[in-house]
mmCIF file of C-alpha atoms in Angstrom:
data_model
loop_
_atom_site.group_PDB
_atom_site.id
_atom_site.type_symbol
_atom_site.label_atom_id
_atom_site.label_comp_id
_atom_site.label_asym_id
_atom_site.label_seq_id
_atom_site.Cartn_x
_atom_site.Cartn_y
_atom_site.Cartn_z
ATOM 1 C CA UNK A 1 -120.860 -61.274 158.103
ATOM 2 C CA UNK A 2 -123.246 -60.142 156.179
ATOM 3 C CA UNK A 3 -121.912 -60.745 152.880
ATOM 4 C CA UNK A 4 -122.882 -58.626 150.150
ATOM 5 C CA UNK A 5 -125.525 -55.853 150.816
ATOM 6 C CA UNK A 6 -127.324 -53.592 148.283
ATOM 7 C CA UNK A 7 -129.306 -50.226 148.485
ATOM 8 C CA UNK A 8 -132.193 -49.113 147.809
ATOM 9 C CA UNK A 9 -134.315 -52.622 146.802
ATOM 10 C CA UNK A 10 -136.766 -50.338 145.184
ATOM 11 C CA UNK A 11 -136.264 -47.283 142.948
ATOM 12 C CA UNK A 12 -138.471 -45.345 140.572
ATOM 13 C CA UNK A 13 -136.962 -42.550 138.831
ATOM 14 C CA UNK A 14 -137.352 -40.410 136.048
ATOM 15 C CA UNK A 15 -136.079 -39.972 132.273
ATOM 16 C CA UNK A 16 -132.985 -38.105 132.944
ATOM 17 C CA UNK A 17 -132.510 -38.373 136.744
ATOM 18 C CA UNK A 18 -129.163 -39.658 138.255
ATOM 19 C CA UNK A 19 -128.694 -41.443 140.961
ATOM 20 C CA UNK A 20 -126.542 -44.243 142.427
ATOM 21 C CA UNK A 21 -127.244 -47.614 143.948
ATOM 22 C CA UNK A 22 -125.063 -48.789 146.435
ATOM 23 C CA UNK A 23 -123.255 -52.011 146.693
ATOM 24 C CA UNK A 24 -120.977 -53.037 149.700
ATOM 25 C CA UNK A 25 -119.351 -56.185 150.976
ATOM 26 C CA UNK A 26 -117.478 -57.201 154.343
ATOM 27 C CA UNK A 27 -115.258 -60.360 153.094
ATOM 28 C CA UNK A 28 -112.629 -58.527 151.589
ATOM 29 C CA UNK A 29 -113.169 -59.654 148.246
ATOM 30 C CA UNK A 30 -110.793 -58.193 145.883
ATOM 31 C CA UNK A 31 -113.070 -58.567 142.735
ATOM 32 C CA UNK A 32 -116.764 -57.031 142.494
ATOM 33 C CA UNK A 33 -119.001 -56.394 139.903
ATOM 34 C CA UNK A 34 -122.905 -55.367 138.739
ATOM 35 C CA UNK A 35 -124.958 -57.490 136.468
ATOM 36 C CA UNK A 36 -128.486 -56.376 135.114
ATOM 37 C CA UNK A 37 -131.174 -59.100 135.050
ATOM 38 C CA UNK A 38 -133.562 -58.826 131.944
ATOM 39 C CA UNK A 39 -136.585 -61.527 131.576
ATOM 40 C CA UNK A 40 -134.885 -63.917 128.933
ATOM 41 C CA UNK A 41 -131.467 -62.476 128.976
ATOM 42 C CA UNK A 42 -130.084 -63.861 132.445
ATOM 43 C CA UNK A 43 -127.484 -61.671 133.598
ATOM 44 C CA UNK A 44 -124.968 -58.818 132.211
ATOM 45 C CA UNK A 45 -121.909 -57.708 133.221
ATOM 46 C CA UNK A 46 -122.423 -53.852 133.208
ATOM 47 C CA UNK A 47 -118.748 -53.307 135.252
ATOM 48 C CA UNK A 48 -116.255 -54.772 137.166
ATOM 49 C CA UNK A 49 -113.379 -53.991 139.615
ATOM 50 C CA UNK A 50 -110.401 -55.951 140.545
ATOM 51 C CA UNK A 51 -109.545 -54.140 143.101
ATOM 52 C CA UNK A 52 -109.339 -50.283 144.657
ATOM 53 C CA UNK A 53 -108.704 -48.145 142.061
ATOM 54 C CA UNK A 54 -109.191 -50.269 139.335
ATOM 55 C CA UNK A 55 -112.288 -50.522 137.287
ATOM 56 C CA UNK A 56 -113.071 -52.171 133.747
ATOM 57 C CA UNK A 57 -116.154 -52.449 131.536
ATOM 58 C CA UNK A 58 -118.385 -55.689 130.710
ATOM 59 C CA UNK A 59 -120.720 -56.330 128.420
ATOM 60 C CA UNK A 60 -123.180 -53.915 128.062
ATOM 61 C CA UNK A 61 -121.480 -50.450 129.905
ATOM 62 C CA UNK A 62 -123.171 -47.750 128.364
ATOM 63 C CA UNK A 63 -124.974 -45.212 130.316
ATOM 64 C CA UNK A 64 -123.477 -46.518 133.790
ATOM 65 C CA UNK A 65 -120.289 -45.213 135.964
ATOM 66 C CA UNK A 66 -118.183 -47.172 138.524
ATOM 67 C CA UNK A 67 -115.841 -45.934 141.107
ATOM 68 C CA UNK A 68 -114.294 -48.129 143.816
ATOM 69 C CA UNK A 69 -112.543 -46.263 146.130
ATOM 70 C CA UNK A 70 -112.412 -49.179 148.967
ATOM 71 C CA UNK A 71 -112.177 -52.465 148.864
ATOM 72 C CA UNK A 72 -115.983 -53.089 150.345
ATOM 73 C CA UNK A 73 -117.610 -50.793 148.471
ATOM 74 C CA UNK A 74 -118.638 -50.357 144.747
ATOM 75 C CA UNK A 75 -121.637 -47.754 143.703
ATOM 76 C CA UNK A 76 -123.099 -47.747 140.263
ATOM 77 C CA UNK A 77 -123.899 -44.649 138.721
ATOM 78 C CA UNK A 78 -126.674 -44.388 136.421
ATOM 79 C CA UNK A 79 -125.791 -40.617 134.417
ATOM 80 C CA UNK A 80 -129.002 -39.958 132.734
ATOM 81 C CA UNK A 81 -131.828 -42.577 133.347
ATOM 82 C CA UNK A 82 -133.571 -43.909 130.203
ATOM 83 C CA UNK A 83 -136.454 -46.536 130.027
ATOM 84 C CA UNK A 84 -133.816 -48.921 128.728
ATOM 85 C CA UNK A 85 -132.336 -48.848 132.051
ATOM 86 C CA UNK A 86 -135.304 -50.571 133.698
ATOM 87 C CA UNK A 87 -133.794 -53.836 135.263
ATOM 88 C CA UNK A 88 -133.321 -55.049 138.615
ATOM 89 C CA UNK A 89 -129.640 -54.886 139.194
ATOM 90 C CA UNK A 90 -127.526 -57.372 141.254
ATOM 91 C CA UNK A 91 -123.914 -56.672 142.839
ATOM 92 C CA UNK A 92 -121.444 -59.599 143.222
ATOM 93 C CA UNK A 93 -118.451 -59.988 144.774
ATOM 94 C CA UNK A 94 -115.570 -62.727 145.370
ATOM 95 C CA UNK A 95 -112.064 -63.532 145.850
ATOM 96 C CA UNK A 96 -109.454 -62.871 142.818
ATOM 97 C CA UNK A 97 -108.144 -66.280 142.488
ATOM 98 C CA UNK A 98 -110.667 -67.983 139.744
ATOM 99 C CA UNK A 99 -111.755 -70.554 141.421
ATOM 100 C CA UNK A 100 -113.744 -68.438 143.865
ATOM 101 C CA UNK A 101 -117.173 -68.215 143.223
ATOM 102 C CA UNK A 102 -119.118 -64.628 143.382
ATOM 103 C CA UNK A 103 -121.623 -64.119 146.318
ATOM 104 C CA UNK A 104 -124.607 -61.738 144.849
ATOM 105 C CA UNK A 105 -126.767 -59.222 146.805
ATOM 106 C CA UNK A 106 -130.129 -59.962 147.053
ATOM 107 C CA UNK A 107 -130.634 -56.484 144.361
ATOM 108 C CA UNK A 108 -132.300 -53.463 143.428
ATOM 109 C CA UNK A 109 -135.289 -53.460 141.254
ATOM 110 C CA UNK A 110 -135.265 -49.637 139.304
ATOM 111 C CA UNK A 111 -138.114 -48.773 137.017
ATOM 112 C CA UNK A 112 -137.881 -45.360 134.829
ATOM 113 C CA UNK A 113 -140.709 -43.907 133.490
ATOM 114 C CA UNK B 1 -116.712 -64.638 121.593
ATOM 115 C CA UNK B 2 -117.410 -66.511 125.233
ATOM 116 C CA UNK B 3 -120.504 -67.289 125.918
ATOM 117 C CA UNK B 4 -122.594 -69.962 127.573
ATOM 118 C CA UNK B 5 -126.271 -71.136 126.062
ATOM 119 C CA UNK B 6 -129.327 -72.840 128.038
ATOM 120 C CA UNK B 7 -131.401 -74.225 125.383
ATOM 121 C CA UNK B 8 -134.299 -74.741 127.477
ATOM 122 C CA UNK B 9 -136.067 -71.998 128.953
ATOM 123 C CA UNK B 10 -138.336 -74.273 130.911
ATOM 124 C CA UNK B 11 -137.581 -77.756 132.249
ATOM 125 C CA UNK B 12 -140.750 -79.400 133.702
ATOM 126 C CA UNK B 13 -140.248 -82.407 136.207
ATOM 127 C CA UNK B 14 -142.716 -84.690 138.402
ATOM 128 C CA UNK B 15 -141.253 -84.662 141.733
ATOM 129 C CA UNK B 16 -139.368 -87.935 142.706
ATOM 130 C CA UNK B 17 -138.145 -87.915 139.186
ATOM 131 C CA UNK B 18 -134.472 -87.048 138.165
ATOM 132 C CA UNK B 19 -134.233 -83.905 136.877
ATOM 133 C CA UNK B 20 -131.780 -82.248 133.986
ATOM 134 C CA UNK B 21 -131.106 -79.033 132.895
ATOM 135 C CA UNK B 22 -128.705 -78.005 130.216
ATOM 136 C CA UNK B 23 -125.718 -76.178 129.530
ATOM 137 C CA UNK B 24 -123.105 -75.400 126.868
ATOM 138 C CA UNK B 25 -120.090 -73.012 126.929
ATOM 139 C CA UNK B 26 -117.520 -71.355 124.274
ATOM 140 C CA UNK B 27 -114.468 -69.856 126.107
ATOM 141 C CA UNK B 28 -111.259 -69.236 124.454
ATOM 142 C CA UNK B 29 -109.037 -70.394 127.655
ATOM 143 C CA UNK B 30 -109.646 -72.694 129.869
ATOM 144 C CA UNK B 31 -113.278 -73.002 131.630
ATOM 145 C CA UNK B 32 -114.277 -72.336 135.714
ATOM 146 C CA UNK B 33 -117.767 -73.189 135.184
ATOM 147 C CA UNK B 34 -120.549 -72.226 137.990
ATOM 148 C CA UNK B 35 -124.284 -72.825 138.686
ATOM 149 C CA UNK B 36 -126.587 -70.617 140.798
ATOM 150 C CA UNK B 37 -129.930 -70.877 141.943
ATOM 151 C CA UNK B 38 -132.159 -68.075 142.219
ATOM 152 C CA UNK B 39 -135.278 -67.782 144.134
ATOM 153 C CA UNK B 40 -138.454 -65.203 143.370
ATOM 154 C CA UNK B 41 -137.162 -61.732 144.155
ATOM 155 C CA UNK B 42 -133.956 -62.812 145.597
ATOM 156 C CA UNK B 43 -130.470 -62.769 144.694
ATOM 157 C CA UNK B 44 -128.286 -65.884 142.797
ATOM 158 C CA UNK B 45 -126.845 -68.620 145.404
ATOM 159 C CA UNK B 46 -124.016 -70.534 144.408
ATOM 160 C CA UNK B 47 -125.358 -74.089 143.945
ATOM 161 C CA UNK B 48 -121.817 -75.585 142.606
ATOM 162 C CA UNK B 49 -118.383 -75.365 140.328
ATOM 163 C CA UNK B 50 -116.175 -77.456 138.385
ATOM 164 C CA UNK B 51 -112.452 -76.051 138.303
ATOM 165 C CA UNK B 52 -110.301 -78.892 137.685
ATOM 166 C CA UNK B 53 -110.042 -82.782 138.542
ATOM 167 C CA UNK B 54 -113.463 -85.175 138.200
ATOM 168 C CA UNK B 55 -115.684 -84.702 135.608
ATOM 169 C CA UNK B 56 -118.770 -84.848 138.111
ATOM 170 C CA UNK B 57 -119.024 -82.227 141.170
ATOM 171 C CA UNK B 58 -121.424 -82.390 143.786
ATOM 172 C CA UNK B 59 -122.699 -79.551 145.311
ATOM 173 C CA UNK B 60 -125.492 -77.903 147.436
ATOM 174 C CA UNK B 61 -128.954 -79.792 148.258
ATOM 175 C CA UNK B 62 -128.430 -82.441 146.339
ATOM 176 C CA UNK B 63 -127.473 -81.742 142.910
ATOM 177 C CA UNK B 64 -124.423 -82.206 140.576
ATOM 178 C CA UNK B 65 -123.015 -81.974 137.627
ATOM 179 C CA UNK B 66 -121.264 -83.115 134.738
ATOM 180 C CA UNK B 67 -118.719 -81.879 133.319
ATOM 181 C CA UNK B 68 -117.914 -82.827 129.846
ATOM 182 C CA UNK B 69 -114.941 -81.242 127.576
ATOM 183 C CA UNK B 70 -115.583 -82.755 124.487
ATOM 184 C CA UNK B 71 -119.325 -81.562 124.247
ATOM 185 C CA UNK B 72 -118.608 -78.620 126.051
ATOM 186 C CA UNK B 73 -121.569 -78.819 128.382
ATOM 187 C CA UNK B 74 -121.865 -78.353 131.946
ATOM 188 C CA UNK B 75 -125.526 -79.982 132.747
ATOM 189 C CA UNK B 76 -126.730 -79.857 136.574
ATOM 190 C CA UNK B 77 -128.782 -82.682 137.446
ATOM 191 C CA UNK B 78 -130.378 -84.541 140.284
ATOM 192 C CA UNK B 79 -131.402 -88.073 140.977
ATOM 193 C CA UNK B 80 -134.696 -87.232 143.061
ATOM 194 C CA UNK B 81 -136.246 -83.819 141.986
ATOM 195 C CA UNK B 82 -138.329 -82.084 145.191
ATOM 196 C CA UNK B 83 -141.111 -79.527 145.085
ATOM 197 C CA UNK B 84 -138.581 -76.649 146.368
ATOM 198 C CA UNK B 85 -136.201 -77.416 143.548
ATOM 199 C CA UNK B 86 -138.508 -75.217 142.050
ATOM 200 C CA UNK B 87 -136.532 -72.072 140.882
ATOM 201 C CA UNK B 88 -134.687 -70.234 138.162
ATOM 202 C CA UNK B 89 -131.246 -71.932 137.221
ATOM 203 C CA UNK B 90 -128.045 -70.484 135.605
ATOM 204 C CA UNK B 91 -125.130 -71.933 134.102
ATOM 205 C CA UNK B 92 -121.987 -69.202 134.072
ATOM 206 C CA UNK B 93 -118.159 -69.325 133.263
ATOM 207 C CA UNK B 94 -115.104 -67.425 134.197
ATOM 208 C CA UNK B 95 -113.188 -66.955 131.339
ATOM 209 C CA UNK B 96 -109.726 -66.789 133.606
ATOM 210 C CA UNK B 97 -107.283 -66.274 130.249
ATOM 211 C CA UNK B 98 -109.453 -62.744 129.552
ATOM 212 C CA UNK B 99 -110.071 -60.449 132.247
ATOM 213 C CA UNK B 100 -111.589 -62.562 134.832
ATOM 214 C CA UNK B 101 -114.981 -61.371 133.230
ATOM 215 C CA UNK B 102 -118.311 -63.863 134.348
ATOM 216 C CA UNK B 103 -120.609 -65.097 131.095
ATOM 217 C CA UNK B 104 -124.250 -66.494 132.135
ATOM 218 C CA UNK B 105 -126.404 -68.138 130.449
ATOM 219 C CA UNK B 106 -130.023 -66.943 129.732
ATOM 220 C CA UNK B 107 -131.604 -69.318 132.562
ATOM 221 C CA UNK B 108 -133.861 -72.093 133.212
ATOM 222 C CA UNK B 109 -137.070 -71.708 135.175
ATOM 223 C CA UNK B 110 -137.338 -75.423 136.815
ATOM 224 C CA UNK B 111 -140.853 -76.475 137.456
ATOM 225 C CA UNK B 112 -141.074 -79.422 139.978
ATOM 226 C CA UNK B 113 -144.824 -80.700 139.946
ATOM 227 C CA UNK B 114 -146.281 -82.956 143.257
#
């Protein structure tokens, strides 16, 4: 297996490019989501998915898309890249039942400028 | 509001020591409470959980925790702290009674010194 994978590690982009990073998994998790890792914030739940089809926001949604069309995979679209955007971004995934905790991808670092 | 706090943004520990690091939760159902371990420039790894049962879980390379209902803390700890314990810690929860939505905690950087 190998668990939860994420692409590209590195991305620079632009004020006001799109673009997507990629987030897959081969356990057949049911539930996946993407966090955003800011120095002295820990993590935030941008979005979440509890299954194909169905998509919900988190914490702090603004500015991102989700689609989850499969059950491995789960891109995050960023619209219209601002500074504020600058994170490195992790994907998670895990079983539905609670107990079950999330495995994380080892995430993609994204600077705008 | 759910949320879980880490009051300490930097535990410091001589190595051989026992080693603490702190945790407190607010959920409005009932608590699945998680800690991870991450390593520079990698992703979290689950270190260990409390769902239901003893109070005190043990989990990966040593450590454990407390849970404790009453102070609403979750505090990972380890008798014998070691060098590579050295890492960035986070406490989370799974708020299971709204939307199956993760909280973490603002993390601890854990300094193990020889």
């Amino acid at each position: 297996n190998a668990g939860v994978t994420q692409t590209p590690k590195f991305q620079v982009l632009k004020t006001g490019q799109s673009m997507t990073l990629q987030c897959a998994q081969d356990m057949n998790h049911e539930y996946m989501s993407w966090y955003r890792q800011d120095p002295g914030m820990g993590l935030r739940l941008i979005h979440y998915s509890v299954g194909a089809g169905i998509t919900d926001q988190g914490e702090v949604p603004n500015g991102y898309n989700v689609s989850r069309s499969t059950t491995e995979d789960f891109p995050l679209r960023l619209l219209s890249a601002a500074p504020s955007q600058t994170s490195v971004y992790f994907c998670a995934s895990s079983q539905l039942t609670p107990s079950y905790e999330q495995y994380f991808g080892p995430g993609t670092r994204l600077t705008v400028t | 509001a759910q949320s879980v706090a880490q009051p300490e943004d930097q535990v410091n520990v001589a190595e051989g020591n026992p080693l603490t690091v702190k945790c407190t939760y607010s959920v409005s159902g009932n608590p699945y409470l998680f800690w991870y371990v991450q390593y520079p420039n990698r992703g979290l790894q689950f270190l260990l959980k409390y769902i239901t049962g003893d109070n005190l879980v043990k989990g990966s390379y040593g450590f454990e925790a407390e849970f404790n209902k009453s102070q609403t803390s979750f505090h990972l700890k380890k008798p014998s702290a070691l060098v590579s314990d050295s890492a960035l810690y986070f406490c989370a929860v799974r708020d299971v009674d709204n939307f199956n939505k993760f909280y973490f905690g603002s993390g601890t950087k854990l300094n193990v010194k020889p």
